[in-house]
Amino acid sequence: MYSIVEHEVLAPRVHRLRVQAPVVAEKAKPGQFVILIIDEKGERVPFTISDWDSEAGTVDFVFIEVGKTTQQLATMQPGDQLLSFIGPLGRPAEVGQFGHVVSVLSGYGIAAMVPILKALKDNGNTLTTIVQAPDQDRLFGQKPLEELSDTLILALGTQGDGMMESTTVAMRKLLNQHPKRRIDRVIAMCSLCLMRVLSEMTRPYAIKTMVHLTPVMVDGTGMCGACRLSVGRTNRFACVHGPEFDGHEVDGWEVLMARRCTYADESILQQGFQCRGCSQW
Amino acid sequence: MTEEKGTKSAPAKKQKINLNRVEMPKQSEHERRHNFDEVALGYTWELAKEEASRCIQCKKRPCQQGCPVNIDIPDFIAALQREDVEEAARILKRKTSLPGVCGRVCPQELQCENACTLNKKGAPVAIGRLERFIADWERTQGAPTMPEMAPSTGKKVAVVGSGPSGLTVASDLAILGHQVVLFEALHVAGGVLMYGIPQFRLPKEIVQREVQYVQSLGVDLRLNTVIGINYSLDELLRTDYDAVYLAPGAGLPKFLGVPGENLNMVYSANEFLTRTNLMKAYRYPEYATPIKMGKKVAVIGGGNVAMDAARCAVRLGAQEVYVIYRRTRAEMPARLEEVENAEEEGIEFHFLCNPTAFLSDGRNNVAAMELIRMKLTEPDESGRRRPVPIPGSEYILDVDTVVVSLGTSPNPLIPSTTPDLNVTRWGTVVTDERGRTSKARVWAGGDIVSGGATVISAMGEGRIAAASMHEFLSNGQKKIIPPSPATDDPKTL
Ligand SMILES: Cc1cc2nc3c(=O)[nH]c(=O)nc-3n(C[C@H](O)[C@H](O)[C@H](O)COP(=O)(O)OP(=O)(O)OC[C@H]3O[C@@H](n4cnc5c(N)ncnc54)[C@H](O)[C@@H]3O)c2cc1C
Ligand SMILES: Cc1cc2nc3c(=O)[nH]c(=O)nc-3n(C[C@H](O)[C@H](O)[C@H](O)COP(=O)(O)OP(=O)(O)OC[C@H]3O[C@@H](n4cnc5c(N)ncnc54)[C@H](O)[C@@H]3O)c2cc1C
Ligand code: SF4
Ligand code: FES
């Protein structure tokens, strides 16, 4: 059993949990994820590691309430136990010395990208971060992003305080300055549709664009094949070869999105979740 | 392997050969289409006695020789003939820790029962059903028979993977006095027995009972731990462990590689079976894991896995279930008993055809598949008739769910994090006849070595490796840690 040691509500329907899991904390790297099961009747669900402390043996993740498991998780309190907590799964994100890195975040990506940004910062990169949220109320985790980013752009649609921008408009502006203000790499951890659009935007500029793909998963170790997708015309398993992939190489975004929503009609769509196909804002 | 000769069997009097094999009661076809309860109901004590009485106690024990783990078959049957089930259980447990499993899923028709003297007359003793009867009797009536445990040797062994192979090695080495830690990546132990083989063929309670038995021998089971991620093989060897047994199975699903294979509602058999069995989707929403399935389900393949997937689909409520196989019924690798069960349950078999593409409904869900008819060529040198497509014979079959069941290959996780472990080009780990790998102090067995075989062969390889490991551990080479360059010839280790 794995104890919950902290539970913080970050924004409406957004929670951070800290779990005692020394074996996971020991090996965690930026961009990796865990799979947890709440109890004997629970589902196996993946969450990206947003922080860890190998000395204390704890692992943090941030999640958004979308369906049964995440709603149940939202009710859990310090002292409660999770049946299973497996990780760190997936390949760590690529963090090198790239130069100017633009990252685009939404939903849980706002928190889950932080370890990657830290590592990029440690490697001496210049960071521009674009954050998308539906409105000011649902923006969270601004502080670490401010500290880590050289430029932080908030894209809160029209509802934000004086912030009229959308993610793609912000991105377009940055791309218009390229190559004078050179962009060396783009990393996106946001909704599938947005990652797809971003990949298309950067393609003409040949700016390497890494996307964090989250197909439905079951085992998370390469056994079930649920998370397969086509990258560079070959079959890849997101849980083993990803979740970070080169966005320009991803084929068949439509298929990926359809597969991602296999179970959506019974859960999120029914609850009137406005997502047009995926569980991220 | 040491031969048990101690127990004298019942008097082998001249006996009249009885060719009336006692049938095992089954759930009716109609009933079982709607539930996940076990199909075969097992012998009653009366039926078991009657079947056991058919055994003529052959001196040469052909049945035992036909068994990959060499179970003392005539002896346990003799005990049944004497009406001593407890003794029968003890005899059984000498060679297998998983009798309830073996009695249900072993291909007995190819092994012990094939070798049985009475098989020449077409009516071998139903050894598997008797084995199952004893295991079930022990589970429900008696206290589990515990083996005699050797005193502690102070040696520590890591076993990777808790499928039949890992469970066998763990229990063998624990009985021999070694301290055993059994690592399992999933949240439950049992391997394919839990995530693959369905409840109606192998109830999960039975697997868990046998896992508990292995734990009761002092084996420390650590779930949720992936070797290659949480600890590398070298870390295990460098830290606490004197030796390692690798039994991670072959869990990586194979695909056809035809257009449209990633469309929504095209499943791998592993996903379909894992959701259904391990995660209990058939009891959704009581259990949180859903499984989405349409009305017309096509299962591609002809093995046990395909039969299991097709029969799960029937029970999950599919209206039509097709099994698509590129050869004929005669070449199907699935057990005959399961093919018959599938036919009784209304599954439609389409032989001599193979999918060439999956077609979308326009919203990226599968709506149909294109098939090509096949014919079998003359047998080649290997004796197998190879299927070849008949050009221009393509046709379309409407389906809304597909389960691809073409077998699996080894997961590369451990080899990829262990550069000095020799693997074949299929990814299977290379071992010698005693289960030793190219890496010092590392043994391997089961599907990771065979690439996909049977429960009993996985156990058999475990048994051999455990004996070899025990020999190594008992040699008193406490401090000897042989170097292990990748170039080591496994034969000379
Ligand atoms: C690698 C990876 C990392 C992720 N990291 C995070 C994270 O840090 N924070 C976060 O809030 N969410 C994360 N997700 C998404 C999260 O797993 C799903 O939102 C969660 O499974 C929903 O579960 P539910 O029972 O509450 O909702 P459900 O009612 O089951 O489903 C809601 C939605 O989630 C999708 N979904 C269901 N099960 C899975 C699954 N096993 N894998 C992927 N999608 C699924 C469905 O298709 C549906 O769109 C991640 C997903 C992946 C694959
Ligand atoms: C659907 C299906 C039906 C079958 N039907 C039959 C049948 O009727 N009769 C028969 O004899 N055989 C049958 N088989 C084949 C049989 O189940 C296998 O041959 C047998 O289970 C192999 O045993 P194993 O111990 O090598 O591996 P597995 O049973 O595959 O167990 C391996 C275990 O190791 C774990 N693992 C993997 N990687 C790691 C890691 N890195 N770290 C920790 N743990 C890890 C896995 O999670 C798994 O639990 C069937 C197989 C399938 C899939
Ligand atoms: S071969 Fe058949 S008849 Fe002979 S001992 Fe074995 S089970 Fe009995
Ligand atoms: S989640 Fe099963 S293979 Fe990736």
PDB file of N, CA, C and O and ligand atoms in Angstrom, chain A residues 35 216-228 237-240, ligand 4:
ATOM      1  N   ILE A  35       1.616   4.703 -12.776  1.00  0.00           N
ATOM      2  CA  ILE A  35       0.270   4.160 -12.933  1.00  0.00           C
ATOM      3  C   ILE A  35      -0.194   3.761 -11.549  1.00  0.00           C
ATOM      4  O   ILE A  35       0.536   3.079 -10.819  1.00  0.00           O
ATOM      5  N   VAL A 216      -4.774   6.128 -24.239  1.00  0.00           N
ATOM      6  CA  VAL A 216      -5.270   5.279 -23.150  1.00  0.00           C
ATOM      7  C   VAL A 216      -4.252   4.179 -22.883  1.00  0.00           C
ATOM      8  O   VAL A 216      -3.685   3.595 -23.802  1.00  0.00           O
ATOM      9  N   MET A 217      -4.008   3.924 -21.618  1.00  0.00           N
ATOM     10  CA  MET A 217      -3.030   2.902 -21.230  1.00  0.00           C
ATOM     11  C   MET A 217      -3.676   1.904 -20.290  1.00  0.00           C
ATOM     12  O   MET A 217      -4.650   2.228 -19.615  1.00  0.00           O
ATOM     13  N   VAL A 218      -3.117   0.708 -20.260  1.00  0.00           N
ATOM     14  CA  VAL A 218      -3.594  -0.263 -19.278  1.00  0.00           C
ATOM     15  C   VAL A 218      -2.441  -0.694 -18.369  1.00  0.00           C
ATOM     16  O   VAL A 218      -2.428  -0.392 -17.188  1.00  0.00           O
ATOM     17  N   ASP A 219      -1.443  -1.365 -18.929  1.00  0.00           N
ATOM     18  CA  ASP A 219      -0.366  -1.834 -18.051  1.00  0.00           C
ATOM     19  C   ASP A 219       0.751  -0.807 -17.924  1.00  0.00           C
ATOM     20  O   ASP A 219       1.366  -0.699 -16.878  1.00  0.00           O
ATOM     21  N   GLY A 220       1.050  -0.094 -18.991  1.00  0.00           N
ATOM     22  CA  GLY A 220       2.112   0.910 -18.928  1.00  0.00           C
ATOM     23  C   GLY A 220       3.517   0.351 -19.023  1.00  0.00           C
ATOM     24  O   GLY A 220       4.487   1.069 -18.787  1.00  0.00           O
ATOM     25  N   THR A 221       3.663  -0.935 -19.359  1.00  0.00           N
ATOM     26  CA  THR A 221       5.000  -1.516 -19.465  1.00  0.00           C
ATOM     27  C   THR A 221       5.233  -2.188 -20.811  1.00  0.00           C
ATOM     28  O   THR A 221       6.178  -2.944 -20.978  1.00  0.00           O
ATOM     29  N   GLY A 222       4.352  -1.969 -21.773  1.00  0.00           N
ATOM     30  CA  GLY A 222       4.581  -2.537 -23.101  1.00  0.00           C
ATOM     31  C   GLY A 222       3.915  -3.882 -23.310  1.00  0.00           C
ATOM     32  O   GLY A 222       4.238  -4.584 -24.261  1.00  0.00           O
ATOM     33  N   MET A 223       2.991  -4.264 -22.469  1.00  0.00           N
ATOM     34  CA  MET A 223       2.390  -5.592 -22.577  1.00  0.00           C
ATOM     35  C   MET A 223       1.053  -5.584 -23.319  1.00  0.00           C
ATOM     36  O   MET A 223       0.755  -6.517 -24.061  1.00  0.00           O
ATOM     37  N   CYS A 224       0.246  -4.535 -23.150  1.00  0.00           N
ATOM     38  CA  CYS A 224      -1.125  -4.643 -23.650  1.00  0.00           C
ATOM     39  C   CYS A 224      -1.315  -4.084 -25.054  1.00  0.00           C
ATOM     40  O   CYS A 224      -2.226  -4.484 -25.762  1.00  0.00           O
ATOM     41  N   GLY A 225      -0.478  -3.164 -25.460  1.00  0.00           N
ATOM     42  CA  GLY A 225      -0.618  -2.605 -26.802  1.00  0.00           C
ATOM     43  C   GLY A 225      -1.705  -1.550 -26.932  1.00  0.00           C
ATOM     44  O   GLY A 225      -1.945  -1.052 -28.024  1.00  0.00           O
ATOM     45  N   ALA A 226      -2.357  -1.179 -25.827  1.00  0.00           N
ATOM     46  CA  ALA A 226      -3.426  -0.187 -25.899  1.00  0.00           C
ATOM     47  C   ALA A 226      -2.893   1.175 -26.332  1.00  0.00           C
ATOM     48  O   ALA A 226      -3.580   1.931 -27.003  1.00  0.00           O
ATOM     49  N   CYS A 227      -1.685   1.493 -25.946  1.00  0.00           N
ATOM     50  CA  CYS A 227      -1.161   2.845 -26.132  1.00  0.00           C
ATOM     51  C   CYS A 227      -0.424   3.000 -27.446  1.00  0.00           C
ATOM     52  O   CYS A 227       0.301   3.961 -27.631  1.00  0.00           O
ATOM     53  N   ARG A 228      -0.596   2.050 -28.382  1.00  0.00           N
ATOM     54  CA  ARG A 228       0.209   2.105 -29.602  1.00  0.00           C
ATOM     55  C   ARG A 228      -0.221   3.264 -30.500  1.00  0.00           C
ATOM     56  O   ARG A 228      -1.388   3.635 -30.547  1.00  0.00           O
ATOM     57  N   PHE A 237       4.893   2.241 -28.808  1.00  0.00           N
ATOM     58  CA  PHE A 237       4.069   2.177 -27.611  1.00  0.00           C
ATOM     59  C   PHE A 237       4.397   3.409 -26.766  1.00  0.00           C
ATOM     60  O   PHE A 237       5.543   3.588 -26.354  1.00  0.00           O
ATOM     61  N   ALA A 238       3.392   4.232 -26.509  1.00  0.00           N
ATOM     62  CA  ALA A 238       3.658   5.483 -25.791  1.00  0.00           C
ATOM     63  C   ALA A 238       4.254   5.216 -24.410  1.00  0.00           C
ATOM     64  O   ALA A 238       5.054   5.991 -23.913  1.00  0.00           O
ATOM     65  N   CYS A 239       3.882   4.098 -23.788  1.00  0.00           N
ATOM     66  CA  CYS A 239       4.355   3.862 -22.422  1.00  0.00           C
ATOM     67  C   CYS A 239       5.817   3.448 -22.372  1.00  0.00           C
ATOM     68  O   CYS A 239       6.451   3.564 -21.333  1.00  0.00           O
ATOM     69  N   VAL A 240       6.350   2.940 -23.479  1.00  0.00           N
ATOM     70  CA  VAL A 240       7.733   2.471 -23.484  1.00  0.00           C
ATOM     71  C   VAL A 240       8.621   3.392 -24.316  1.00  0.00           C
ATOM     72  O   VAL A 240       9.691   3.800 -23.884  1.00  0.00           O
TER      73      VAL A 240
HETATM   74  S1  FES C   4      -0.044   0.764 -21.840  1.00  0.00           S
HETATM   75 FE1  FES C   4       0.009  -1.314 -22.387  1.00  0.00          FE
HETATM   76  S2  FES C   4       1.507  -1.293 -23.912  1.00  0.00           S
HETATM   77 FE2  FES C   4       1.499   0.749 -23.266  1.00  0.00          FE
END
